[in-house]
Amino acid sequence: MAQKIKLSTIAESLGISTATVSLALRDSPLVATTTRDRIKDQARALGYIYNRRAASLRTSRSGIIGVVVHDIMNPFYGEILKAIESELDRSRHTFILSNHYDSVEKQRTFIETLLQLGGDGVIVSPAIGTPPEDMQLAEDNGMPAILVARSMDAMDLPTFRGDDTYGISLATNHLISLGHRSIAMIGGTDQTSTGRDRYQGYVNALRKAGMEVDPNLRIPGPRSKQGGYEAAVHFLSLPQKPTAAVCWNDLVAIGLMNGIARAGLVPGRDISVTGYDDLEEAAIATPALTTVWNGQAEVGRLAARALLDRLAGSHEPDGMHLIKPEMRIRQSTSPVESRH
């Protein structure tokens, strides 16, 4: 008879939620130690026996998938989300979206809420500084996690993203082929795998061409149009007088071109600029932006498919799954000799 005692019975007797009881009996760190102990004591007193194996099977499904990214205002994530939604629609799943804005606490709260709602799985572009325990929490509670756009060195979860090192090397090599020898890199941060990999691609291309890597030609930080626009002042005042800029993404590149134009120069003629991601806006920018297609739609589609496959019983191999980027050459780059 002991197993007929329900979680709701324990919850009602303590005046707390059923979700909290469930998490506590799974030893979730989301529940304070004192509360966990009190819940377990009450469960024993009522004769409840927690069947961990049965719980881990999660035979019932809610049809809810959680998706948490840095900022949906960035069209890069919008394109990933559109592909995720399209793939989930085919299986009649829906998703709940959260922006973490690189707040680990906000991301953790979302995962906790998703667990309480009985979410089937979660797709995450992890916040800067995400501890492995936060992703393991989802996995340990029967909610598989898939990573997109950013990777985590300490977690061997299925991860879908573009090959950023290769992609930025394409853009840098394009500028080198046009005769540019003083090339700045603008934007990004070493705190993310994306930022580290893209800078490494820039460095690799310069070294392969026998060019010096000048740390003063790196302007880290900007990730938005406003950031790129503000970086133009710094870029144009560099004593090395760069003739070109490799930008961390299209938004930074478009912002930088606006700043260059505001200073009375002509982007694409006086200064060559490359972006990254090939957002819809890139092709209609003035001038049309030379950039790198990074496969956002493919990343979203593959991540959603991998999660659905895991829920169906198959298992996408853990580790990195890289999309190979491609160059999109337009009007924002030109041979260095053509500058006036």
mmCIF file of C-alpha atoms in Angstrom:
data_model
loop_
_atom_site.group_PDB
_atom_site.id
_atom_site.type_symbol
_atom_site.label_atom_id
_atom_site.label_comp_id
_atom_site.label_asym_id
_atom_site.label_seq_id
_atom_site.Cartn_x
_atom_site.Cartn_y
_atom_site.Cartn_z
ATOM 1 C CA MET A 1 0.000 0.000 0.000
ATOM 2 C CA ALA A 2 2.954 2.313 0.622
ATOM 3 C CA GLN A 3 3.477 2.988 -3.075
ATOM 4 C CA LYS A 4 -0.100 4.262 -3.423
ATOM 5 C CA ILE A 5 0.856 7.367 -1.477
ATOM 6 C CA LYS A 6 1.054 10.222 -4.008
ATOM 7 C CA LEU A 7 3.470 13.137 -4.202
ATOM 8 C CA SER A 8 0.490 15.447 -3.852
ATOM 9 C CA THR A 9 -0.293 13.852 -0.458
ATOM 10 C CA ILE A 10 3.179 14.720 0.808
ATOM 11 C CA ALA A 11 2.944 18.210 -0.687
ATOM 12 C CA GLU A 12 -0.435 18.951 0.914
ATOM 13 C CA SER A 13 0.719 17.742 4.317
ATOM 14 C CA LEU A 14 3.660 20.168 4.204
ATOM 15 C CA GLY A 15 1.913 23.041 2.431
ATOM 16 C CA ILE A 16 4.314 23.081 -0.513
ATOM 17 C CA SER A 17 4.097 22.333 -4.250
ATOM 18 C CA THR A 18 4.159 18.854 -5.740
ATOM 19 C CA ALA A 19 7.000 19.968 -8.010
ATOM 20 C CA THR A 20 9.144 20.848 -4.990
ATOM 21 C CA VAL A 21 8.468 17.430 -3.457
ATOM 22 C CA SER A 22 9.413 15.716 -6.730
ATOM 23 C CA LEU A 23 12.662 17.666 -7.014
ATOM 24 C CA ALA A 24 13.557 17.020 -3.371
ATOM 25 C CA LEU A 25 13.072 13.265 -3.691
ATOM 26 C CA ARG A 26 15.441 13.361 -6.677
ATOM 27 C CA ASP A 27 18.040 15.158 -4.530
ATOM 28 C CA SER A 28 17.829 18.231 -6.723
ATOM 29 C CA PRO A 29 20.144 21.084 -5.637
ATOM 30 C CA LEU A 30 17.304 23.460 -6.545
ATOM 31 C CA VAL A 31 15.717 22.582 -3.198
ATOM 32 C CA ALA A 32 17.450 23.717 0.008
ATOM 33 C CA THR A 33 19.043 20.908 2.042
ATOM 34 C CA THR A 34 16.844 21.556 5.091
ATOM 35 C CA THR A 35 13.710 21.453 2.928
ATOM 36 C CA ARG A 36 14.852 18.269 1.197
ATOM 37 C CA ASP A 37 15.430 16.571 4.544
ATOM 38 C CA ARG A 38 12.017 17.677 5.831
ATOM 39 C CA ILE A 39 10.292 16.338 2.708
ATOM 40 C CA LYS A 40 12.122 13.014 2.880
ATOM 41 C CA ASP A 41 11.254 12.631 6.564
ATOM 42 C CA GLN A 42 7.591 13.277 5.809
ATOM 43 C CA ALA A 43 7.662 10.837 2.884
ATOM 44 C CA ARG A 44 9.046 8.106 5.136
ATOM 45 C CA ALA A 45 6.493 8.920 7.827
ATOM 46 C CA LEU A 46 3.653 8.558 5.329
ATOM 47 C CA GLY A 47 5.101 5.340 3.962
ATOM 48 C CA TYR A 48 5.966 6.666 0.503
ATOM 49 C CA ILE A 49 8.575 4.668 -1.419
ATOM 50 C CA TYR A 50 10.278 6.638 -4.187
ATOM 51 C CA ASN A 51 10.790 4.523 -7.298
ATOM 52 C CA ARG A 52 13.760 6.255 -8.927
ATOM 53 C CA ARG A 53 13.881 3.879 -11.889
ATOM 54 C CA ALA A 54 10.223 4.393 -12.695
ATOM 55 C CA ALA A 55 10.631 8.136 -12.454
ATOM 56 C CA SER A 56 13.636 8.122 -14.759
ATOM 57 C CA LEU A 57 11.661 6.367 -17.486
ATOM 58 C CA ARG A 58 9.341 9.386 -17.772
ATOM 59 C CA THR A 59 6.690 7.478 -19.677
ATOM 60 C CA SER A 60 4.328 10.458 -19.719
ATOM 61 C CA ARG A 61 5.162 13.419 -21.958
ATOM 62 C CA SER A 62 3.988 17.011 -21.707
ATOM 63 C CA GLY A 63 4.793 17.971 -25.301
ATOM 64 C CA ILE A 64 6.669 21.012 -23.936
ATOM 65 C CA ILE A 65 10.247 21.817 -24.957
ATOM 66 C CA GLY A 66 12.221 24.613 -23.318
ATOM 67 C CA VAL A 67 14.486 26.845 -25.395
ATOM 68 C CA VAL A 68 16.809 29.346 -23.726
ATOM 69 C CA VAL A 69 19.118 31.685 -25.660
ATOM 70 C CA HIS A 70 21.103 34.845 -25.049
ATOM 71 C CA ASP A 71 18.786 37.418 -26.643
ATOM 72 C CA ILE A 72 15.959 36.935 -29.141
ATOM 73 C CA MET A 73 16.493 40.544 -30.300
ATOM 74 C CA ASN A 74 19.553 39.222 -32.121
ATOM 75 C CA PRO A 75 18.267 37.919 -35.497
ATOM 76 C CA PHE A 76 20.903 35.160 -35.315
ATOM 77 C CA TYR A 77 18.886 33.494 -32.543
ATOM 78 C CA GLY A 78 15.633 34.352 -34.291
ATOM 79 C CA GLU A 79 16.687 32.258 -37.282
ATOM 80 C CA ILE A 80 17.649 29.338 -35.034
ATOM 81 C CA LEU A 81 14.329 29.552 -33.181
ATOM 82 C CA LYS A 82 12.302 29.647 -36.386
ATOM 83 C CA ALA A 83 13.926 26.384 -37.488
ATOM 84 C CA ILE A 84 13.419 24.797 -34.051
ATOM 85 C CA GLU A 85 9.751 25.734 -34.059
ATOM 86 C CA SER A 86 9.237 24.380 -37.565
ATOM 87 C CA GLU A 87 10.785 21.030 -36.628
ATOM 88 C CA LEU A 88 8.857 20.767 -33.352
ATOM 89 C CA ASP A 89 5.577 21.560 -35.135
ATOM 90 C CA ARG A 90 5.964 18.384 -37.158
ATOM 91 C CA SER A 91 5.802 16.356 -33.943
ATOM 92 C CA ARG A 92 3.130 18.542 -32.334
ATOM 93 C CA HIS A 93 5.504 19.805 -29.679
ATOM 94 C CA THR A 94 5.522 23.405 -28.513
ATOM 95 C CA PHE A 95 8.271 25.370 -26.865
ATOM 96 C CA ILE A 96 8.619 27.860 -24.043
ATOM 97 C CA LEU A 97 11.255 30.513 -24.694
ATOM 98 C CA SER A 98 13.524 32.376 -22.296
ATOM 99 C CA ASN A 99 16.284 34.929 -22.850
ATOM 100 C CA HIS A 100 19.049 34.610 -20.251
ATOM 101 C CA TYR A 101 21.081 37.706 -21.287
ATOM 102 C CA ASP A 102 24.125 35.800 -19.974
ATOM 103 C CA SER A 103 22.614 35.586 -16.488
ATOM 104 C CA VAL A 104 23.378 32.118 -15.105
ATOM 105 C CA GLU A 105 20.782 32.646 -12.374
ATOM 106 C CA LYS A 106 18.041 33.510 -14.884
ATOM 107 C CA GLN A 107 18.929 30.474 -16.972
ATOM 108 C CA ARG A 108 18.896 28.209 -13.904
ATOM 109 C CA THR A 109 15.486 29.530 -12.843
ATOM 110 C CA PHE A 110 14.132 28.737 -16.304
ATOM 111 C CA ILE A 111 15.407 25.152 -16.152
ATOM 112 C CA GLU A 112 13.895 24.772 -12.668
ATOM 113 C CA THR A 113 10.546 26.069 -13.920
ATOM 114 C CA LEU A 114 10.694 23.763 -16.907
ATOM 115 C CA LEU A 115 11.260 20.794 -14.601
ATOM 116 C CA GLN A 116 8.284 21.837 -12.512
ATOM 117 C CA LEU A 117 6.137 22.009 -15.650
ATOM 118 C CA GLY A 118 7.239 18.540 -16.680
ATOM 119 C CA GLY A 119 9.138 19.708 -19.739
ATOM 120 C CA ASP A 120 10.250 16.926 -22.056
ATOM 121 C CA GLY A 121 13.604 18.465 -22.959
ATOM 122 C CA VAL A 122 15.562 21.684 -23.285
ATOM 123 C CA ILE A 123 17.633 23.334 -26.027
ATOM 124 C CA VAL A 124 20.194 25.768 -24.626
ATOM 125 C CA SER A 125 22.665 28.332 -25.880
ATOM 126 C CA PRO A 126 24.455 28.410 -22.510
ATOM 127 C CA ALA A 127 25.034 31.643 -20.618
ATOM 128 C CA ILE A 128 28.602 32.748 -19.924
ATOM 129 C CA GLY A 129 29.857 30.894 -16.852
ATOM 130 C CA THR A 130 27.206 28.154 -16.886
ATOM 131 C CA PRO A 131 28.339 25.469 -14.399
ATOM 132 C CA PRO A 132 28.124 21.865 -15.655
ATOM 133 C CA GLU A 133 25.825 21.068 -12.714
ATOM 134 C CA ASP A 134 23.038 23.179 -14.228
ATOM 135 C CA MET A 135 22.942 21.129 -17.417
ATOM 136 C CA GLN A 136 23.442 17.908 -15.470
ATOM 137 C CA LEU A 137 20.415 18.843 -13.359
ATOM 138 C CA ALA A 138 18.183 18.601 -16.417
ATOM 139 C CA GLU A 139 19.768 15.344 -17.556
ATOM 140 C CA ASP A 140 19.578 13.746 -14.100
ATOM 141 C CA ASN A 141 15.889 14.578 -13.860
ATOM 142 C CA GLY A 142 15.061 12.885 -17.151
ATOM 143 C CA MET A 143 14.974 16.086 -19.225
ATOM 144 C CA PRO A 144 17.575 15.743 -22.014
ATOM 145 C CA ALA A 145 19.549 18.849 -22.964
ATOM 146 C CA ILE A 146 20.899 19.863 -26.377
ATOM 147 C CA LEU A 147 23.318 22.768 -26.835
ATOM 148 C CA VAL A 148 23.269 25.233 -29.739
ATOM 149 C CA ALA A 149 25.556 28.076 -30.895
ATOM 150 C CA ARG A 150 27.832 27.804 -27.852
ATOM 151 C CA SER A 151 29.565 24.769 -26.399
ATOM 152 C CA MET A 152 30.587 23.785 -22.860
ATOM 153 C CA ASP A 153 33.985 22.144 -22.441
ATOM 154 C CA ALA A 154 32.950 20.281 -19.300
ATOM 155 C CA MET A 155 29.747 18.775 -20.772
ATOM 156 C CA ASP A 156 29.727 16.147 -23.504
ATOM 157 C CA LEU A 157 26.184 16.912 -24.636
ATOM 158 C CA PRO A 158 25.064 16.930 -28.275
ATOM 159 C CA THR A 159 26.103 20.394 -29.499
ATOM 160 C CA PHE A 160 25.128 22.001 -32.799
ATOM 161 C CA ARG A 161 26.872 25.104 -34.093
ATOM 162 C CA GLY A 162 28.784 26.532 -37.011
ATOM 163 C CA ASP A 163 32.522 25.917 -37.344
ATOM 164 C CA ASP A 164 33.461 29.389 -36.130
ATOM 165 C CA THR A 165 37.227 28.988 -36.395
ATOM 166 C CA TYR A 166 36.967 27.957 -40.028
ATOM 167 C CA GLY A 167 34.301 30.553 -40.805
ATOM 168 C CA ILE A 168 36.264 33.562 -39.583
ATOM 169 C CA SER A 169 39.367 32.259 -41.343
ATOM 170 C CA LEU A 170 37.340 32.391 -44.595
ATOM 171 C CA ALA A 171 36.542 36.073 -44.027
ATOM 172 C CA THR A 172 40.121 36.930 -43.036
ATOM 173 C CA ASN A 173 41.570 35.037 -46.001
ATOM 174 C CA HIS A 174 39.190 36.896 -48.312
ATOM 175 C CA LEU A 175 40.563 40.228 -47.095
ATOM 176 C CA ILE A 176 44.146 39.000 -47.358
ATOM 177 C CA SER A 177 43.469 37.906 -50.961
ATOM 178 C CA LEU A 178 42.373 41.481 -51.700
ATOM 179 C CA GLY A 179 45.758 42.778 -50.578
ATOM 180 C CA HIS A 180 44.873 43.948 -47.061
ATOM 181 C CA ARG A 181 47.721 43.664 -44.586
ATOM 182 C CA SER A 182 46.415 45.687 -41.633
ATOM 183 C CA ILE A 183 43.202 43.921 -40.627
ATOM 184 C CA ALA A 184 41.406 44.579 -37.351
ATOM 185 C CA MET A 185 39.008 42.206 -35.600
ATOM 186 C CA ILE A 186 36.059 43.847 -33.900
ATOM 187 C CA GLY A 187 33.692 42.321 -31.355
ATOM 188 C CA GLY A 188 33.211 39.151 -29.380
ATOM 189 C CA THR A 189 34.557 37.999 -26.042
ATOM 190 C CA ASP A 190 36.921 35.266 -24.855
ATOM 191 C CA GLN A 191 34.300 34.337 -22.254
ATOM 192 C CA THR A 192 32.310 32.348 -24.842
ATOM 193 C CA SER A 193 33.380 29.435 -27.030
ATOM 194 C CA THR A 194 32.086 31.417 -30.022
ATOM 195 C CA GLY A 195 34.255 34.427 -29.220
ATOM 196 C CA ARG A 196 37.368 32.321 -28.613
ATOM 197 C CA ASP A 197 36.918 30.252 -31.752
ATOM 198 C CA ARG A 198 36.269 33.211 -34.033
ATOM 199 C CA TYR A 199 39.323 35.072 -32.776
ATOM 200 C CA GLN A 200 41.375 31.911 -33.268
ATOM 201 C CA GLY A 201 40.199 31.709 -36.878
ATOM 202 C CA TYR A 202 41.379 35.280 -37.438
ATOM 203 C CA VAL A 203 44.753 34.531 -35.845
ATOM 204 C CA ASN A 204 45.182 31.295 -37.812
ATOM 205 C CA ALA A 205 44.566 33.030 -41.147
ATOM 206 C CA LEU A 206 47.026 35.833 -40.411
ATOM 207 C CA ARG A 207 49.746 33.412 -39.317
ATOM 208 C CA LYS A 208 49.203 31.145 -42.326
ATOM 209 C CA ALA A 209 49.734 34.186 -44.555
ATOM 210 C CA GLY A 210 52.946 35.032 -42.699
ATOM 211 C CA MET A 211 51.439 38.173 -41.177
ATOM 212 C CA GLU A 212 52.020 39.503 -37.673
ATOM 213 C CA VAL A 213 49.186 39.168 -35.157
ATOM 214 C CA ASP A 214 48.983 42.614 -33.576
ATOM 215 C CA PRO A 215 46.920 42.521 -30.351
ATOM 216 C CA ASN A 216 46.280 46.257 -30.736
ATOM 217 C CA LEU A 217 44.205 45.495 -33.828
ATOM 218 C CA ARG A 218 41.699 43.568 -31.747
ATOM 219 C CA ILE A 219 38.723 45.513 -30.382
ATOM 220 C CA PRO A 220 36.810 43.001 -28.222
ATOM 221 C CA GLY A 221 33.374 43.568 -26.759
ATOM 222 C CA PRO A 222 30.855 44.739 -29.366
ATOM 223 C CA ARG A 223 28.109 42.252 -30.282
ATOM 224 C CA SER A 224 25.372 44.628 -31.489
ATOM 225 C CA LYS A 225 24.844 47.372 -34.083
ATOM 226 C CA GLN A 226 25.233 50.024 -31.420
ATOM 227 C CA GLY A 227 28.450 48.383 -30.247
ATOM 228 C CA GLY A 228 29.808 48.294 -33.794
ATOM 229 C CA TYR A 229 28.834 51.913 -34.378
ATOM 230 C CA GLU A 230 30.582 53.042 -31.185
ATOM 231 C CA ALA A 231 33.670 50.962 -32.043
ATOM 232 C CA ALA A 232 34.132 52.947 -35.272
ATOM 233 C CA VAL A 233 35.747 55.839 -33.388
ATOM 234 C CA HIS A 234 38.312 53.513 -31.801
ATOM 235 C CA PHE A 235 38.864 51.674 -35.090
ATOM 236 C CA LEU A 236 39.477 54.846 -37.113
ATOM 237 C CA SER A 237 41.897 56.203 -34.499
ATOM 238 C CA LEU A 238 44.149 53.117 -34.411
ATOM 239 C CA PRO A 239 47.756 54.134 -35.149
ATOM 240 C CA GLN A 240 48.187 51.043 -37.372
ATOM 241 C CA LYS A 241 45.611 52.543 -39.814
ATOM 242 C CA PRO A 242 43.816 49.281 -40.661
ATOM 243 C CA THR A 243 42.371 49.087 -44.151
ATOM 244 C CA ALA A 244 39.878 46.361 -43.261
ATOM 245 C CA ALA A 245 37.886 44.892 -40.388
ATOM 246 C CA VAL A 246 36.707 41.363 -39.674
ATOM 247 C CA CYS A 247 33.613 41.751 -37.503
ATOM 248 C CA TRP A 248 32.313 39.248 -34.973
ATOM 249 C CA ASN A 249 28.851 39.246 -36.537
ATOM 250 C CA ASP A 250 26.703 41.069 -39.100
ATOM 251 C CA LEU A 251 25.204 43.416 -36.518
ATOM 252 C CA VAL A 252 28.636 44.680 -35.478
ATOM 253 C CA ALA A 253 29.660 45.006 -39.130
ATOM 254 C CA ILE A 254 26.583 47.041 -40.080
ATOM 255 C CA GLY A 255 27.047 49.282 -37.036
ATOM 256 C CA LEU A 256 30.721 49.770 -37.906
ATOM 257 C CA MET A 257 29.875 50.670 -41.519
ATOM 258 C CA ASN A 258 27.411 53.273 -40.253
ATOM 259 C CA GLY A 259 30.122 54.735 -38.019
ATOM 260 C CA ILE A 260 32.637 54.772 -40.866
ATOM 261 C CA ALA A 261 30.127 56.546 -43.110
ATOM 262 C CA ARG A 262 29.338 59.065 -40.359
ATOM 263 C CA ALA A 263 33.061 59.873 -40.255
ATOM 264 C CA GLY A 264 32.962 60.777 -43.963
ATOM 265 C CA LEU A 265 34.505 57.574 -45.343
ATOM 266 C CA VAL A 266 32.961 55.068 -47.732
ATOM 267 C CA PRO A 267 32.586 51.496 -46.414
ATOM 268 C CA GLY A 268 33.618 48.986 -49.054
ATOM 269 C CA ARG A 269 35.830 51.510 -50.792
ATOM 270 C CA ASP A 270 37.874 53.307 -48.125
ATOM 271 C CA ILE A 271 37.511 50.530 -45.545
ATOM 272 C CA SER A 272 36.629 46.906 -46.301
ATOM 273 C CA VAL A 273 34.299 45.240 -43.776
ATOM 274 C CA THR A 274 33.190 41.627 -43.341
ATOM 275 C CA GLY A 275 30.387 40.327 -41.145
ATOM 276 C CA TYR A 276 29.390 36.907 -39.902
ATOM 277 C CA ASP A 277 26.065 34.950 -39.893
ATOM 278 C CA ASP A 278 24.604 36.176 -43.224
ATOM 279 C CA LEU A 279 21.473 37.581 -41.654
ATOM 280 C CA GLU A 280 18.681 38.714 -43.950
ATOM 281 C CA GLU A 281 19.728 42.315 -43.352
ATOM 282 C CA ALA A 282 23.251 41.699 -44.654
ATOM 283 C CA ALA A 283 22.219 41.486 -48.310
ATOM 284 C CA ILE A 284 20.237 44.744 -48.196
ATOM 285 C CA ALA A 285 22.710 46.788 -46.137
ATOM 286 C CA THR A 286 24.466 49.763 -47.765
ATOM 287 C CA PRO A 287 26.818 48.610 -49.100
ATOM 288 C CA ALA A 288 25.661 44.975 -49.291
ATOM 289 C CA LEU A 289 27.678 43.154 -46.655
ATOM 290 C CA THR A 290 30.318 40.560 -47.438
ATOM 291 C CA THR A 291 29.779 37.955 -44.759
ATOM 292 C CA VAL A 292 29.909 34.285 -43.774
ATOM 293 C CA TRP A 293 26.848 32.048 -43.858
ATOM 294 C CA ASN A 294 26.833 30.184 -40.547
ATOM 295 C CA GLY A 295 23.944 27.749 -40.979
ATOM 296 C CA GLN A 296 21.642 29.047 -38.239
ATOM 297 C CA ALA A 297 18.561 27.361 -39.704
ATOM 298 C CA GLU A 298 20.440 24.094 -40.021
ATOM 299 C CA VAL A 299 21.651 24.384 -36.409
ATOM 300 C CA GLY A 300 18.085 24.838 -35.169
ATOM 301 C CA ARG A 301 16.678 22.042 -37.301
ATOM 302 C CA LEU A 302 19.345 19.515 -36.327
ATOM 303 C CA ALA A 303 19.157 20.405 -32.618
ATOM 304 C CA ALA A 304 15.382 19.978 -32.524
ATOM 305 C CA ARG A 305 15.608 16.724 -34.484
ATOM 306 C CA ALA A 306 18.266 15.377 -32.117
ATOM 307 C CA LEU A 307 16.119 16.169 -29.085
ATOM 308 C CA LEU A 308 13.021 14.565 -30.594
ATOM 309 C CA ASP A 309 15.060 11.485 -31.493
ATOM 310 C CA ARG A 310 16.259 11.165 -27.897
ATOM 311 C CA LEU A 311 12.695 11.447 -26.641
ATOM 312 C CA ALA A 312 11.739 8.691 -29.084
ATOM 313 C CA GLY A 313 14.376 6.398 -27.655
ATOM 314 C CA SER A 314 17.311 6.834 -30.026
ATOM 315 C CA HIS A 315 20.371 8.824 -29.068
ATOM 316 C CA GLU A 316 22.183 11.427 -31.107
ATOM 317 C CA PRO A 317 25.929 10.966 -30.505
ATOM 318 C CA ASP A 318 27.231 13.294 -27.812
ATOM 319 C CA GLY A 319 29.835 15.925 -28.616
ATOM 320 C CA MET A 320 30.212 18.526 -31.337
ATOM 321 C CA HIS A 321 28.277 18.617 -34.600
ATOM 322 C CA LEU A 322 29.672 21.433 -36.754
ATOM 323 C CA ILE A 323 28.017 23.107 -39.735
ATOM 324 C CA LYS A 324 30.568 24.166 -42.375
ATOM 325 C CA PRO A 325 30.299 27.931 -43.077
ATOM 326 C CA GLU A 326 30.407 29.486 -46.561
ATOM 327 C CA MET A 327 31.555 32.906 -47.833
ATOM 328 C CA ARG A 328 29.032 35.389 -49.231
ATOM 329 C CA ILE A 329 31.016 38.020 -51.163
ATOM 330 C CA ARG A 330 29.202 41.319 -51.757
ATOM 331 C CA GLN A 331 30.085 45.030 -51.946
ATOM 332 C CA SER A 332 31.530 45.863 -48.529
ATOM 333 C CA THR A 333 34.989 44.539 -49.479
ATOM 334 C CA SER A 334 37.323 45.581 -52.284
ATOM 335 C CA PRO A 335 41.024 45.348 -53.200
ATOM 336 C CA VAL A 336 43.219 47.558 -51.043
ATOM 337 C CA GLU A 337 44.597 49.237 -54.185
ATOM 338 C CA SER A 338 41.140 50.583 -55.074
ATOM 339 C CA ARG A 339 40.968 52.802 -52.018
ATOM 340 C CA HIS A 340 40.951 56.520 -52.780
#
